[in-house]
Coordinates of C-alpha atoms in Angstrom, one line a residue:
L1 CA 22.1 13.5 28.8
N2 CA 22.0 9.8 27.9
L3 CA 22.9 8.9 24.3
A4 CA 22.1 5.5 22.9
S5 CA 23.5 4.4 19.6
Y6 CA 22.2 1.4 17.6
Q7 CA 23.0 -0.2 14.3
Q8 CA 19.7 -0.3 12.5
P9 CA 19.0 -3.8 11.0
V10 CA 17.5 -4.0 7.5
G11 CA 15.0 -6.8 6.9
T12 CA 13.5 -8.0 3.6
M13 CA 10.0 -7.3 2.4
P14 CA 8.5 -8.9 -0.7
F15 CA 7.2 -6.6 -3.4
E16 CA 3.8 -8.1 -3.2
A17 CA 2.3 -8.9 0.2
V18 CA -1.3 -8.5 1.4
A19 CA -0.4 -8.3 5.1
F20 CA 3.3 -8.0 6.0
A21 CA 3.3 -7.9 9.8
V22 CA 5.2 -5.1 11.6
S23 CA 5.6 -4.8 15.4
M24 CA 7.4 -2.2 17.5
P25 CA 7.2 -3.1 21.1
A26 CA 7.5 -0.5 23.9
N27 CA 11.1 0.4 24.9
S28 CA 12.4 -0.6 21.4
F29 CA 13.9 1.3 18.5
F30 CA 10.8 2.9 16.8
W31 CA 12.2 2.6 13.2
K32 CA 12.2 -0.6 11.1
T33 CA 13.7 -0.7 7.6
Y34 CA 13.1 -3.3 4.9
R35 CA 14.8 -3.9 1.5
V36 CA 12.4 -4.4 -1.4
E37 CA 13.2 -5.6 -4.9
V38 CA 10.8 -3.7 -7.3
P39 CA 10.3 -5.8 -10.5
V40 CA 10.7 -4.3 -14.0
E41 CA 7.9 -2.4 -15.7
Q42 CA 5.6 -1.7 -12.8
I43 CA 2.8 0.7 -13.6
A44 CA 2.7 1.8 -10.0
W45 CA 3.7 0.7 -6.5
D46 CA 1.3 1.0 -3.6
L47 CA 2.3 0.8 0.1
T48 CA -0.3 1.0 2.9
A49 CA 0.6 0.7 6.6
T50 CA -2.5 -0.2 8.7
S51 CA -2.1 0.1 12.4
T52 CA -3.8 -2.3 14.8
S53 CA -2.2 -0.4 17.8
G54 CA -0.3 2.8 17.9
N55 CA 0.3 4.8 14.7
L56 CA 2.6 3.4 12.0
Q57 CA 4.0 5.8 9.5
I58 CA 5.8 4.8 6.3
A59 CA 8.5 6.2 4.0
A60 CA 10.1 4.8 0.8
R61 CA 13.4 5.7 -1.0
R62 CA 15.2 4.2 -4.0
T63 CA 18.8 2.9 -3.3
N64 CA 19.1 4.5 0.2
V65 CA 17.4 4.1 3.6
P66 CA 14.5 6.7 4.0
N67 CA 13.4 8.5 7.1
A68 CA 10.7 11.1 7.8
G69 CA 12.8 14.0 6.4
N70 CA 14.7 12.3 3.5
N71 CA 12.7 10.1 1.2
D72 CA 11.1 9.7 -2.2
A73 CA 7.6 9.4 -0.7
F74 CA 6.1 9.2 2.8
A75 CA 2.7 9.0 4.6
E76 CA 2.0 10.3 8.0
A77 CA -1.8 10.0 8.4
P78 CA -3.3 10.6 11.9
A79 CA -4.0 7.6 14.1
G80 CA -7.0 5.6 12.9
V81 CA -6.3 6.2 9.2
A82 CA -4.2 3.8 7.1
D83 CA -1.0 5.5 5.8
G84 CA -0.9 5.0 2.0
L85 CA 1.6 6.1 -0.6
T86 CA 1.7 5.4 -4.3
L87 CA 4.8 5.7 -6.5
V88 CA 4.5 6.0 -10.3
P89 CA 7.1 6.3 -13.1
P90 CA 9.2 8.3 -13.7
V91 CA 10.0 8.3 -9.9
L92 CA 9.3 4.6 -9.6
S93 CA 11.8 2.4 -11.3
D94 CA 12.9 -1.2 -10.9
G95 CA 15.7 -2.1 -8.5
V96 CA 16.4 -1.9 -4.8
W97 CA 14.1 0.3 -2.7
Y98 CA 14.0 0.7 1.0
V99 CA 10.9 1.1 3.1
T100 CA 11.1 2.5 6.7
V101 CA 8.2 2.0 9.0
Y102 CA 8.3 4.3 12.1
T103 CA 6.1 5.5 15.0
D104 CA 5.9 8.7 17.0
G105 CA 7.9 7.1 19.9
A106 CA 5.2 4.8 21.2
A107 CA 4.7 1.1 20.7
A108 CA 2.8 0.2 17.5
A109 CA 1.8 -2.9 15.5
G110 CA 0.0 -3.5 12.3
S111 CA 0.7 -4.6 8.7
I112 CA 1.8 -3.3 5.4
R113 CA 0.1 -4.1 2.1
T114 CA 2.7 -3.7 -0.7
G115 CA 2.4 -4.3 -4.5
P116 CA 0.5 -2.9 -7.5
P117 CA -2.3 -0.5 -6.5
V118 CA -6.0 -1.4 -6.6
V119 CA -7.2 0.0 -10.0
T120 CA -10.9 0.0 -10.5
D121 CA -12.5 0.3 -13.9
I122 CA -15.5 2.7 -13.9
P123 CA -17.8 4.0 -16.7
F124 CA -17.1 7.3 -18.5
I125 CA -20.5 8.7 -17.4
G126 CA -21.7 7.9 -13.9
A127 CA -20.8 8.2 -10.2
V128 CA -18.6 6.1 -7.9
T129 CA -18.1 6.0 -4.2
N130 CA -14.5 5.5 -2.8
D131 CA -14.5 2.1 -1.2
L132 CA -11.1 2.8 0.3
A133 CA -12.0 5.9 2.3
A134 CA -10.2 4.8 5.5
K135 CA -6.8 5.0 3.6
S136 CA -4.8 8.1 3.0
G137 CA -3.2 8.5 -0.4
W138 CA -4.4 7.9 -3.9
R139 CA -7.4 6.0 -5.0
I140 CA -7.0 5.0 -8.7
Y141 CA -9.8 4.6 -11.2
R142 CA -9.5 3.8 -14.9
F143 CA -11.8 4.5 -17.9
T144 CA -11.4 1.9 -20.6
D145 CA -14.5 2.3 -22.8
I146 CA -13.1 4.6 -25.5
N147 CA -16.3 4.3 -27.6
S148 CA -18.4 6.0 -24.9
Q149 CA -16.1 9.0 -25.1
L150 CA -16.3 9.5 -28.9
G151 CA -18.1 12.6 -30.0
V152 CA -17.9 14.2 -26.5
L153 CA -16.4 17.7 -26.5
G154 CA -15.9 18.1 -22.8
W155 CA -15.7 16.2 -19.6
E156 CA -16.5 17.4 -16.1
L157 CA -15.1 15.6 -13.0
L158 CA -16.5 16.5 -9.6
L159 CA -15.6 15.5 -6.1
S160 CA -18.7 15.5 -3.9
A161 CA -16.7 15.4 -0.6
P162 CA -15.2 18.5 0.8
V163 CA -12.2 19.4 -1.4
E164 CA -9.9 20.7 1.4
N165 CA -6.6 18.7 1.1
R166 CA -7.9 16.6 -1.7
L167 CA -6.3 16.3 -5.2
M168 CA -7.5 14.8 -8.5
A169 CA -4.9 13.8 -11.1
L170 CA -5.5 12.7 -14.7
R171 CA -3.0 11.0 -17.0
Q172 CA -3.5 9.3 -20.3
N173 CA -2.4 5.7 -20.5
V174 CA -0.4 5.8 -17.3
V175 CA -1.2 5.8 -13.6
P176 CA -1.2 9.5 -12.4
G177 CA 0.8 10.9 -9.6
R178 CA 2.1 14.1 -8.2

């Protein structure tokens, strides 16, 4: 039995980045952790790990380093699907958070998009197609036209895709979460 022990370095990741590069070459430590300062009064925080090779997974935790088994949120989508997670208040708060990117023990590379989630305004009555279907996690829509809702006694929301392992969440005036 061979045992290798390493001190895991902690890098820094900005709160907002369109493509923060991550690389875990073969024969390396397959966990990388980054410190992120989350600004005050965020409505939500979205993290998406997109793999260009291998399969990147992602976990986040406030104040402490996360891993696959101990975290505030994680995403472990299958290869070929971007791993996405969204944190919302009251779990999300400002301050120091740590993000760990890891693999299944194989070399991997890709990027992380971090920052406020994509929120798309849509009409109260109508249909919309998810334009982020290649990403696991939440897709956030917002209804802002209050006048179109006046006098309506009910509201039906339907998912046209198969509903296995799919959730829908509603929340008034705040980004929903689970």
